[in-house]
Short mmCIF file of C-alpha atoms and ligand atoms in Angstrom, two decimals:
data_model
loop_
_atom_site.label_atom_id
_atom_site.label_comp_id
_atom_site.label_asym_id
_atom_site.label_seq_id
_atom_site.Cartn_x
_atom_site.Cartn_y
_atom_site.Cartn_z
CA MET A 111 -8.43 -10.39 27.15
CA ASN A 112 -12.05 -10.18 28.25
CA ASN A 113 -11.52 -6.76 29.76
CA THR A 114 -9.89 -5.60 26.56
CA GLN A 115 -12.77 -6.77 24.38
CA ALA A 116 -15.26 -5.19 26.80
CA PHE A 117 -13.31 -1.93 26.66
CA ILE A 118 -13.49 -2.00 22.87
CA ARG A 119 -17.26 -2.57 22.93
CA GLU A 120 -17.73 0.23 25.42
CA HIS A 121 -15.67 2.77 23.46
CA ARG A 122 -16.68 1.87 19.90
CA GLN A 123 -18.38 5.15 19.16
CA ARG A 124 -15.52 7.28 20.49
CA PHE A 125 -12.95 5.27 18.49
CA LEU A 126 -14.91 5.99 15.33
CA GLU A 127 -15.30 9.69 16.06
CA GLU A 128 -11.58 10.00 16.70
CA LEU A 129 -10.79 8.32 13.39
CA LEU A 130 -13.15 10.65 11.54
CA GLU A 131 -11.30 13.58 13.04
CA LEU A 132 -7.96 12.24 11.80
CA LEU A 133 -9.48 11.71 8.35
CA ARG A 134 -10.43 15.38 8.17
CA ILE A 135 -6.76 16.38 7.95
CA PRO A 136 -5.66 16.40 4.28
CA SER A 137 -2.22 14.85 4.82
CA ILE A 138 -1.33 14.58 1.12
CA SER A 139 2.38 13.83 1.10
CA ALA A 140 2.86 14.33 -2.65
CA ASP A 141 1.72 17.96 -2.68
CA PRO A 142 3.97 20.56 -1.00
CA LYS A 143 0.90 22.76 -0.43
CA TYR A 144 -0.22 20.33 2.26
CA LYS A 145 3.06 20.17 4.18
CA GLY A 146 1.42 21.84 7.20
CA ASP A 147 -1.48 19.40 7.15
CA VAL A 148 0.87 16.43 6.91
CA ARG A 149 2.60 17.73 10.03
CA LYS A 150 -0.77 18.26 11.73
CA ALA A 151 -1.69 14.64 11.05
CA ALA A 152 1.64 13.50 12.53
CA GLU A 153 0.97 15.50 15.67
CA LYS A 154 -2.56 14.15 15.91
CA VAL A 155 -1.29 10.57 15.68
CA ALA A 156 1.32 11.37 18.35
CA ASP A 157 -1.38 12.83 20.63
CA HIS A 158 -3.48 9.72 20.20
CA LEU A 159 -0.54 7.52 21.13
CA LYS A 160 0.08 9.61 24.25
CA ASN A 161 -3.58 9.51 25.24
CA ALA A 162 -3.63 5.77 24.68
CA GLY A 163 -0.90 5.52 27.31
CA VAL A 164 2.24 4.98 25.22
CA GLN A 165 5.17 5.92 27.48
CA GLU A 166 7.51 7.54 24.99
CA VAL A 167 6.17 9.41 21.96
CA GLU A 168 8.07 11.64 19.58
CA VAL A 169 7.38 13.37 16.30
CA CYS A 170 10.75 12.89 14.62
CA PRO A 171 11.68 15.39 11.93
CA THR A 172 13.27 14.16 8.70
CA ASN A 173 14.33 15.99 5.56
CA GLY A 174 10.82 15.21 4.36
CA HIS A 175 7.69 14.57 6.39
CA PRO A 176 8.00 13.59 10.06
CA ILE A 177 7.97 10.06 11.46
CA VAL A 178 5.92 9.40 14.58
CA PHE A 179 7.76 7.09 16.93
CA GLY A 180 6.31 5.53 20.05
CA SER A 181 7.67 3.04 22.54
CA HIS A 182 6.02 1.28 25.42
CA VAL A 183 8.03 -1.16 27.48
CA VAL A 184 6.08 -3.30 29.93
CA ASP A 185 9.07 -5.47 30.76
CA PRO A 186 12.34 -5.66 28.83
CA SER A 187 12.29 -9.45 29.06
CA LEU A 188 9.03 -9.64 27.09
CA PRO A 189 8.95 -9.68 23.29
CA THR A 190 8.60 -6.39 21.41
CA VAL A 191 6.29 -5.84 18.46
CA LEU A 192 6.92 -2.86 16.19
CA VAL A 193 3.79 -1.55 14.47
CA TYR A 194 4.40 0.22 11.15
CA GLY A 195 1.83 2.33 9.35
CA HIS A 196 1.50 5.57 7.39
CA TYR A 197 -0.58 8.65 8.10
CA ASP A 198 -0.02 10.23 4.68
CA VAL A 199 -2.56 9.76 1.92
CA GLN A 200 -2.76 9.84 -1.87
CA PRO A 201 -3.95 13.00 -3.62
CA PRO A 202 -7.75 12.83 -3.94
CA ASP A 203 -8.09 13.83 -7.59
CA PRO A 204 -10.11 13.54 -9.79
CA MET A 205 -12.19 15.56 -7.34
CA GLU A 206 -15.36 15.63 -9.45
CA LEU A 207 -15.79 11.87 -9.09
CA TRP A 208 -16.11 11.95 -5.31
CA GLU A 209 -19.70 11.56 -4.15
CA SER A 210 -18.81 13.36 -0.92
CA PRO A 211 -15.74 15.53 -0.26
CA PRO A 212 -12.61 13.39 0.37
CA PHE A 213 -11.74 15.05 3.67
CA GLU A 214 -15.27 15.24 5.07
CA PRO A 215 -15.86 11.63 6.08
CA VAL A 216 -19.38 10.22 5.84
CA ILE A 217 -20.71 6.76 6.62
CA LYS A 218 -22.70 5.03 3.93
CA LYS A 219 -23.90 1.47 3.37
CA THR A 220 -22.63 -0.44 0.34
CA LYS A 221 -23.20 -3.92 -1.05
CA LYS A 222 -19.92 -5.18 0.40
CA HIS A 223 -20.41 -3.19 3.59
CA PRO A 224 -24.04 -3.56 4.67
CA ASP A 225 -23.10 -2.29 8.16
CA GLY A 226 -21.69 0.90 6.67
CA ALA A 227 -18.33 2.15 5.48
CA ILE A 228 -16.39 5.34 6.14
CA PHE A 229 -15.93 7.29 2.90
CA ALA A 230 -12.82 9.47 3.00
CA ARG A 231 -9.34 9.61 1.51
CA GLY A 232 -7.08 7.55 3.78
CA SER A 233 -9.94 5.70 5.48
CA CYS A 234 -8.55 2.34 4.38
CA ASP A 235 -5.05 3.35 3.21
CA ASP A 236 -3.85 3.71 5.87
CA LYS A 237 -5.24 5.99 8.58
CA GLY A 238 -8.15 3.68 9.39
CA GLN A 239 -5.84 0.69 9.61
CA LEU A 240 -3.06 2.31 11.62
CA PHE A 241 -5.70 3.68 13.97
CA MET A 242 -6.89 0.14 14.73
CA HIS A 243 -3.47 -0.44 16.30
CA VAL A 244 -3.63 2.71 18.38
CA LYS A 245 -7.05 1.72 19.70
CA ALA A 246 -6.12 -1.93 20.26
CA PHE A 247 -3.14 -0.71 22.27
CA GLU A 248 -5.32 1.66 24.28
CA ALA A 249 -7.82 -1.09 25.06
CA LEU A 250 -5.11 -3.53 26.14
CA HIS A 251 -3.19 -0.98 28.17
CA LYS A 252 -6.18 0.53 29.94
CA SER A 253 -7.54 -2.93 30.72
CA GLY A 254 -4.21 -3.96 32.23
CA GLU A 255 -3.84 -6.78 29.70
CA LEU A 256 -0.96 -5.67 27.51
CA PRO A 257 1.09 -8.87 27.02
CA CYS A 258 4.24 -7.46 25.42
CA ASN A 259 6.20 -4.34 24.58
CA VAL A 260 4.90 -2.33 21.66
CA LYS A 261 6.65 0.22 19.48
CA PHE A 262 5.12 2.37 16.78
CA MET A 263 6.70 3.81 13.68
CA ILE A 264 4.11 5.73 11.68
CA GLU A 265 5.51 7.53 8.67
CA GLY A 266 4.28 10.31 6.42
CA GLU A 267 5.97 9.47 3.12
CA GLU A 268 4.78 5.99 2.24
CA GLU A 269 2.70 7.18 -0.69
CA VAL A 270 5.69 8.99 -2.18
CA GLY A 271 8.29 6.27 -1.80
CA SER A 272 9.40 6.45 1.89
CA GLU A 273 12.46 8.44 0.88
CA HIS A 274 13.65 9.25 4.38
CA LEU A 275 12.53 6.16 6.25
CA GLY A 276 15.51 3.99 5.34
CA LYS A 277 17.94 6.50 6.77
CA PHE A 278 15.80 6.85 9.91
CA CYS A 279 15.79 3.07 10.42
CA LYS A 280 19.54 2.80 9.98
CA ALA A 281 20.19 5.72 12.33
CA ASN A 282 17.76 4.45 15.00
CA LYS A 283 18.47 0.73 14.93
CA LYS A 284 18.63 0.49 18.73
CA ARG A 285 15.46 2.45 19.33
CA LEU A 286 13.62 0.38 16.77
CA ALA A 287 14.95 -2.93 18.09
CA CYS A 288 12.09 -5.43 18.10
CA ASP A 289 11.22 -9.08 17.62
CA MET A 290 8.86 -8.59 14.71
CA ILE A 291 7.02 -6.01 12.64
CA LEU A 292 3.25 -5.87 12.38
CA ILE A 293 1.60 -3.99 9.53
CA SER A 294 -2.04 -3.43 8.64
CA ASP A 295 -1.87 -1.82 5.21
CA THR A 296 -3.16 -4.62 2.97
CA SER A 297 -6.43 -6.40 2.34
CA ILE A 298 -8.38 -9.55 3.11
CA ILE A 299 -10.12 -11.53 0.37
CA ASP A 300 -13.62 -10.85 1.67
CA ASN A 301 -15.30 -10.11 5.00
CA LYS A 302 -16.36 -13.76 5.03
CA VAL A 303 -13.00 -15.02 3.71
CA PRO A 304 -10.20 -13.71 5.91
CA SER A 305 -6.65 -13.86 4.60
CA ILE A 306 -3.13 -12.88 5.55
CA THR A 307 -0.89 -11.20 3.00
CA THR A 308 2.23 -13.29 2.39
CA GLY A 309 3.81 -11.31 -0.39
CA LEU A 310 4.12 -7.83 -1.83
CA ARG A 311 5.39 -6.86 -5.23
CA GLY A 312 8.37 -4.58 -5.64
CA LEU A 313 8.32 -1.41 -7.67
CA THR A 314 10.26 0.61 -10.20
CA TYR A 315 8.67 3.98 -10.86
CA LEU A 316 10.01 6.31 -13.54
CA GLU A 317 9.18 9.07 -15.92
CA VAL A 318 9.88 9.36 -19.64
CA GLU A 319 10.07 12.46 -21.78
CA VAL A 320 10.07 12.41 -25.57
CA THR A 321 11.10 15.62 -27.31
CA GLY A 322 10.61 16.36 -30.98
CA PRO A 323 10.84 19.88 -32.44
CA ASN A 324 12.15 22.68 -30.23
CA ARG A 325 8.66 24.28 -29.93
CA ASP A 326 5.00 23.49 -30.50
CA LEU A 327 4.26 23.68 -34.22
CA HIS A 328 1.21 24.37 -36.36
CA SER A 329 -0.06 20.89 -37.11
CA GLY A 330 -1.17 21.92 -40.57
CA VAL A 331 2.00 23.67 -41.61
CA TYR A 332 4.31 20.94 -40.25
CA GLY A 333 2.06 17.88 -39.77
CA GLY A 334 3.16 14.91 -41.83
CA ALA A 335 6.75 16.05 -42.10
CA VAL A 336 7.97 16.28 -38.51
CA ALA A 337 7.73 13.39 -36.04
CA ASN A 338 5.05 14.06 -33.45
CA PRO A 339 6.41 13.13 -29.99
CA VAL A 340 2.94 12.13 -28.75
CA ASN A 341 2.50 9.74 -31.69
CA ILE A 342 6.02 8.39 -31.13
CA LEU A 343 5.53 7.97 -27.39
CA ALA A 344 2.31 6.05 -28.03
CA GLN A 345 4.18 3.69 -30.38
CA MET A 346 7.03 3.24 -27.91
CA ILE A 347 4.65 2.45 -25.08
CA ALA A 348 2.72 0.01 -27.24
CA ALA A 349 5.98 -1.77 -28.04
CA LEU A 350 6.59 -2.49 -24.34
CA HIS A 351 4.19 -5.47 -24.44
CA ASP A 352 3.94 -8.24 -27.01
CA LYS A 353 0.78 -9.98 -28.21
CA LYS A 354 1.00 -12.46 -25.35
CA GLY A 355 0.88 -9.67 -22.79
CA ARG A 356 4.55 -10.13 -21.93
CA ILE A 357 6.91 -7.26 -21.28
CA THR A 358 9.38 -6.94 -24.14
CA ILE A 359 12.36 -5.50 -22.26
CA PRO A 360 15.26 -7.89 -22.97
CA GLY A 361 16.23 -9.81 -19.84
CA PHE A 362 13.21 -8.56 -17.88
CA TYR A 363 12.07 -12.05 -16.88
CA ASP A 364 15.54 -13.47 -16.24
CA ASP A 365 15.40 -13.06 -12.46
CA VAL A 366 11.68 -13.77 -12.05
CA GLU A 367 11.18 -16.57 -9.56
CA VAL A 368 9.40 -19.60 -10.97
CA VAL A 369 6.67 -20.44 -8.49
CA ARG A 370 6.10 -24.13 -7.79
CA LYS A 371 3.04 -25.82 -9.32
CA SER A 372 1.72 -26.76 -5.89
CA GLU A 373 1.89 -23.17 -4.74
CA ARG A 374 0.18 -21.97 -7.89
CA LYS A 375 -2.55 -24.51 -7.36
CA ALA A 376 -3.10 -23.42 -3.76
CA MET A 377 -3.19 -19.82 -4.93
CA ASN A 378 -5.88 -20.56 -7.47
CA ASP A 379 -7.93 -22.56 -4.98
CA ALA A 380 -8.68 -19.35 -3.12
CA PRO A 381 -12.24 -18.19 -3.66
CA PHE A 382 -12.24 -15.73 -6.54
CA ASP A 383 -15.15 -14.91 -8.79
CA GLU A 384 -13.84 -13.55 -12.07
CA LYS A 385 -17.32 -12.55 -13.24
CA SER A 386 -18.01 -10.32 -10.25
CA TYR A 387 -14.43 -8.97 -10.46
CA MET A 388 -15.18 -7.84 -14.03
CA LYS A 389 -18.61 -6.54 -13.09
CA ASP A 390 -17.18 -4.49 -10.24
CA LEU A 391 -14.81 -2.84 -12.74
CA SER A 392 -17.33 -2.61 -15.61
CA VAL A 393 -15.01 -4.38 -18.03
CA ASP A 394 -16.16 -7.07 -20.47
CA GLN A 395 -12.85 -8.82 -20.71
CA LEU A 396 -9.70 -9.11 -18.65
CA TRP A 397 -6.21 -8.73 -20.03
CA GLY A 398 -2.79 -10.05 -19.11
CA GLU A 399 0.09 -12.39 -19.63
CA LYS A 400 -0.95 -15.60 -21.39
CA GLY A 401 -0.68 -18.75 -19.34
CA TYR A 402 -1.48 -17.15 -15.99
CA THR A 403 -4.70 -16.59 -14.08
CA THR A 404 -5.87 -13.21 -12.81
CA LEU A 405 -4.77 -14.07 -9.28
CA GLU A 406 -1.32 -15.04 -10.57
CA ARG A 407 -1.04 -11.99 -12.81
CA THR A 408 -1.58 -9.71 -9.81
CA SER A 409 0.74 -11.48 -7.40
CA ILE A 410 3.51 -13.74 -8.70
CA ARG A 411 3.97 -12.10 -12.12
CA PRO A 412 5.44 -8.68 -12.86
CA ALA A 413 3.49 -5.92 -14.60
CA LEU A 414 4.18 -2.68 -16.45
CA ASP A 415 1.67 0.17 -16.49
CA VAL A 416 1.49 3.75 -17.65
CA ASN A 417 0.21 5.76 -14.69
CA GLY A 418 -0.21 9.02 -16.55
CA ILE A 419 0.50 10.43 -19.98
CA TRP A 420 0.46 13.97 -21.27
CA GLY A 421 1.56 16.22 -24.06
CA GLY A 422 0.06 18.76 -26.43
CA TYR A 423 -3.24 20.49 -26.01
CA ILE A 424 -5.68 19.10 -23.44
CA GLY A 425 -7.79 22.17 -22.74
CA GLU A 426 -11.35 22.97 -23.84
CA GLY A 427 -12.21 22.63 -27.51
CA ALA A 428 -9.57 22.12 -30.19
CA LYS A 429 -6.18 23.63 -30.84
CA THR A 430 -4.25 22.47 -33.86
CA VAL A 431 -0.78 21.81 -32.59
CA LEU A 432 2.06 19.41 -33.19
CA PRO A 433 3.53 19.32 -29.68
CA SER A 434 7.18 19.63 -28.84
CA LYS A 435 7.09 17.14 -25.98
CA ALA A 436 5.25 14.10 -24.66
CA CYS A 437 5.69 12.51 -21.25
CA ALA A 438 4.53 9.52 -19.27
CA LYS A 439 4.86 8.14 -15.78
CA ILE A 440 5.45 4.41 -15.83
CA SER A 441 5.52 1.85 -13.05
CA MET A 442 6.69 -1.73 -13.05
CA ARG A 443 5.58 -4.16 -10.35
CA LEU A 444 8.32 -6.61 -9.54
CA VAL A 445 8.36 -10.08 -8.07
CA PRO A 446 11.09 -12.10 -6.36
CA ASN A 447 14.03 -12.00 -7.30
CA GLN A 448 13.89 -8.91 -9.51
CA ASP A 449 15.97 -5.92 -8.52
CA SER A 450 14.46 -2.46 -8.82
CA GLN A 451 17.63 -0.67 -9.97
CA LYS A 452 18.58 -3.38 -12.39
CA VAL A 453 15.08 -3.22 -13.89
CA PHE A 454 15.37 0.56 -14.19
CA LYS A 455 18.59 0.23 -16.16
CA MET A 456 17.11 -2.41 -18.43
CA PHE A 457 14.05 -0.28 -19.06
CA LYS A 458 16.10 2.82 -19.85
CA LYS A 459 18.32 1.01 -22.31
CA HIS A 460 15.38 -0.63 -24.03
CA PHE A 461 13.24 2.49 -24.13
CA GLU A 462 16.05 4.53 -25.62
CA SER A 463 16.58 1.85 -28.25
CA LEU A 464 12.91 2.10 -29.24
CA ALA A 465 13.21 5.80 -30.10
CA PRO A 466 13.64 6.84 -33.72
CA LYS A 467 16.27 9.49 -34.52
CA SER A 468 13.49 12.04 -35.01
CA VAL A 469 13.07 12.43 -31.22
CA LYS A 470 15.18 12.63 -28.09
CA VAL A 471 14.35 10.56 -25.03
CA LYS A 472 14.94 11.16 -21.34
CA VAL A 473 14.25 8.48 -18.73
CA THR A 474 14.28 9.62 -15.09
CA PRO A 475 13.96 7.32 -12.06
CA HIS A 476 11.51 8.14 -9.27
CA HIS A 477 11.44 5.58 -6.52
CA GLY A 478 11.46 1.87 -6.17
CA GLY A 479 11.53 -1.00 -3.77
CA ALA A 480 12.15 -4.69 -3.46
CA PRO A 481 9.43 -7.34 -3.40
CA ALA A 482 8.83 -9.20 -0.15
CA VAL A 483 7.57 -12.68 0.66
CA THR A 484 6.77 -13.81 4.19
CA PRO A 485 6.80 -17.45 5.33
CA THR A 486 3.61 -19.23 6.45
CA ASP A 487 5.30 -21.58 8.89
CA SER A 488 6.77 -18.96 11.18
CA LEU A 489 5.60 -18.39 14.73
CA GLU A 490 4.58 -14.88 13.69
CA TYR A 491 2.36 -16.15 10.91
CA ARG A 492 0.81 -18.81 13.12
CA ALA A 493 -0.06 -16.21 15.75
CA ALA A 494 -1.78 -14.07 13.11
CA GLU A 495 -3.61 -17.09 11.76
CA TRP A 496 -4.85 -18.00 15.23
CA ALA A 497 -5.91 -14.44 16.03
CA MET A 498 -7.97 -14.06 12.87
CA GLU A 499 -9.56 -17.43 13.42
CA GLN A 500 -10.76 -16.24 16.84
CA THR A 501 -12.48 -13.15 15.49
CA PHE A 502 -13.63 -14.29 12.03
CA GLY A 503 -14.52 -17.82 13.11
CA LYS A 504 -12.56 -19.10 10.11
CA LYS A 505 -8.93 -19.86 9.42
CA PRO A 506 -7.43 -17.15 7.19
CA LEU A 507 -5.91 -18.10 3.84
CA PRO A 508 -2.42 -17.02 2.87
CA GLN A 509 -2.48 -14.72 -0.15
CA ARG A 510 0.18 -12.80 -2.03
CA SER A 511 -0.78 -9.26 -2.91
CA GLY A 512 0.02 -7.19 -5.95
CA GLY A 513 0.61 -3.93 -4.09
CA SER A 514 3.90 -2.66 -2.74
CA ILE A 515 5.17 -1.49 0.62
CA PRO A 516 8.80 -1.06 -0.40
CA ILE A 517 10.05 -0.57 3.13
CA VAL A 518 9.13 -4.13 4.19
CA ALA A 519 12.17 -5.64 2.46
CA LEU A 520 14.35 -3.02 4.09
CA PHE A 521 13.03 -3.82 7.58
CA GLU A 522 14.18 -7.40 7.16
CA GLU A 523 17.56 -6.24 5.96
CA VAL A 524 18.20 -3.52 8.57
CA LEU A 525 16.28 -4.71 11.62
CA LYS A 526 16.69 -8.44 10.81
CA VAL A 527 13.15 -9.36 11.80
CA LYS A 528 10.07 -10.92 10.20
CA THR A 529 7.00 -9.00 9.18
CA VAL A 530 3.35 -9.96 9.47
CA LEU A 531 1.03 -8.27 6.98
CA MET A 532 -2.31 -8.47 8.74
CA GLY A 533 -4.46 -6.02 6.82
CA PHE A 534 -8.22 -5.61 7.06
CA GLY A 535 -9.22 -3.67 3.93
CA LEU A 536 -10.95 -5.04 0.86
CA ASN A 537 -9.54 -4.72 -2.66
CA SER A 538 -12.84 -3.11 -3.62
CA ASP A 539 -12.43 -0.33 -1.04
CA ALA A 540 -11.19 2.01 -3.80
CA ILE A 541 -7.83 2.96 -2.27
CA HIS A 542 -6.01 5.55 -4.43
CA SER A 543 -9.35 6.12 -6.22
CA PRO A 544 -12.27 8.48 -5.70
CA ASN A 545 -14.68 7.35 -2.98
CA GLU A 546 -12.13 5.38 -0.96
CA HIS A 547 -13.85 3.73 1.97
CA PHE A 548 -13.26 1.38 4.88
CA GLY A 549 -15.92 -0.91 6.34
CA LEU A 550 -16.99 -0.35 9.94
CA PHE A 551 -17.01 -4.14 10.23
CA ASN A 552 -13.35 -4.14 9.10
CA PHE A 553 -12.31 -1.30 11.39
CA TYR A 554 -13.74 -2.98 14.48
CA LYS A 555 -12.63 -6.46 13.40
CA GLY A 556 -9.09 -5.13 13.23
CA ILE A 557 -9.29 -3.57 16.69
CA GLU A 558 -10.61 -6.85 18.10
CA THR A 559 -8.09 -9.08 16.32
CA ILE A 560 -4.88 -7.21 17.17
CA PRO A 561 -5.07 -7.98 20.94
CA TYR A 562 -5.54 -11.69 20.17
CA PHE A 563 -2.49 -11.52 17.97
CA LEU A 564 -0.30 -9.82 20.57
CA HIS A 565 -1.34 -12.35 23.20
CA ARG A 566 -0.76 -15.38 21.05
CA TYR A 567 2.52 -14.09 19.72
CA SER A 568 3.80 -13.34 23.22
CA GLN A 569 2.77 -16.82 24.35
CA LEU A 570 4.41 -18.60 21.44
CA LYS A 571 7.53 -16.49 21.66
CA ALA A 572 7.95 -17.17 25.38
CA LYS A 573 7.84 -20.95 24.93
N1 LIG B 47 -1.17 0.09 1.22
C1 LIG B 47 -0.65 0.22 -0.08
C2 LIG B 47 -0.08 -1.06 -0.64
C3 LIG B 47 -1.05 -2.20 -0.76
C4 LIG B 47 -2.38 -2.01 -1.06
C5 LIG B 47 -0.61 -3.46 -0.55
C6 LIG B 47 -3.25 -3.07 -1.15
C7 LIG B 47 -1.45 -4.52 -0.67
C8 LIG B 47 -2.79 -4.35 -0.96
C9 LIG B 47 0.43 1.31 -0.07
O1 LIG B 47 0.01 2.46 0.61
C10 LIG B 47 0.71 1.75 -1.47
O2 LIG B 47 -0.17 2.30 -2.09
N2 LIG B 47 1.91 1.52 -1.96
C11 LIG B 47 2.30 2.02 -3.22
C12 LIG B 47 3.79 2.07 -3.35
C13 LIG B 47 4.41 3.35 -2.92
C14 LIG B 47 5.89 3.33 -3.13
C15 LIG B 47 3.80 4.55 -3.59
C16 LIG B 47 1.78 1.14 -4.31
O3 LIG B 47 1.63 -0.08 -4.13
O4 LIG B 47 1.53 1.69 -5.39
MN1 LIG B 48 -0.84 1.99 2.38
MN1 LIG B 49 -1.32 3.61 -0.80
#
């Protein structure tokens, strides 16, 4: 382990430069215009794996974006850890809010990152974090201290719902065979308060379309007599929550797991400063379901949010128009034991029932995924806890996260193994937002911690 840590210290600068190069590729999976760049990023990741010394590396085509697979077997009798990550990124817009171009990484100091942070789309989610694994592997391998077999599965469609990953997993069960899955695509509470993610919310993502008259109308000639689909959509959306901040879809909460008081107490004991949370977001008041704290509302309780809404005239100046259509993209975050498809059906039925006869409604599913909860008494968790304690000097706290990585539940189902969510980002790193960044402290802390984890896990597993 000493050689590994020395190797990391010696090659710090190169590791960073290599990451910056990967961040310059605009691998935006949602936008077909960037298909070539997504492929380029896959090939770059594959090259890095090869250069790190991974024995078998392949860029596997799918009907969507490719999956980078790597496998390195030291000894078949040793345990195998499968690292999952994603090299695709969210679209960078709104562009005008970026202080530096999203695909031209720069390093700047911030309050939370006094040692500097890398500003670029994908720096934290997830190129920076997946790259920690590539570099940790390189350091271990080149120092002759790799304690176990390591596989990599780095996909390019996470940000658009991992459409082709499930099929790939089912078709490659043997190749993907492993003892556990390790993912760094989540956050820690604070650089001084390490934590391990023990839960992810599920997701139902859909789109609604409300149609009124068969064409845009003059809002003076027709206004007041014909239902305006934008007005109607606004009313329908407003009706999805009640005054207590609860979602009004009948049956929505039926399957929601009731979390034990003791667990809720432990959750709320975690350091969390609501004032600075509000200040960071420039909001004067928080909002949410009555009877739950902010930490609970973003982890053990479901949520419904409009992600985008459009209709009518949104160009410069004014145009008097009564639009024909209004649309919205809506997501629901799910918790155990809610089912994504069941929730979609409930939503559709309810939403349709909210529509007056003056409009027609179409509800179309996008993607979804199941929630996931990981145990804190498993050998895998204990290894992660020990590893973080070595490098942070403090025992990490378990914390459920509000985000989703839908494929995690599927891994358990198909590959029948446990997952450890050992992420190193901060919630304030602005993932999916303009000016996304990843702390240098966090990047290097990840590279240092992963070898400790692999060692401890291999030890515990061998016993
Ligand atoms: N890495 C995130 C998920 C995440 C972020 C988990 C922070 C925990 C803390 C992931 O890339 C992501 O953005 N997932 C999407 C879902 C996907 C289906 C588009 C999400 O949560 O919106
Ligand atoms: Mn991610
Ligand atoms: Mn993401």
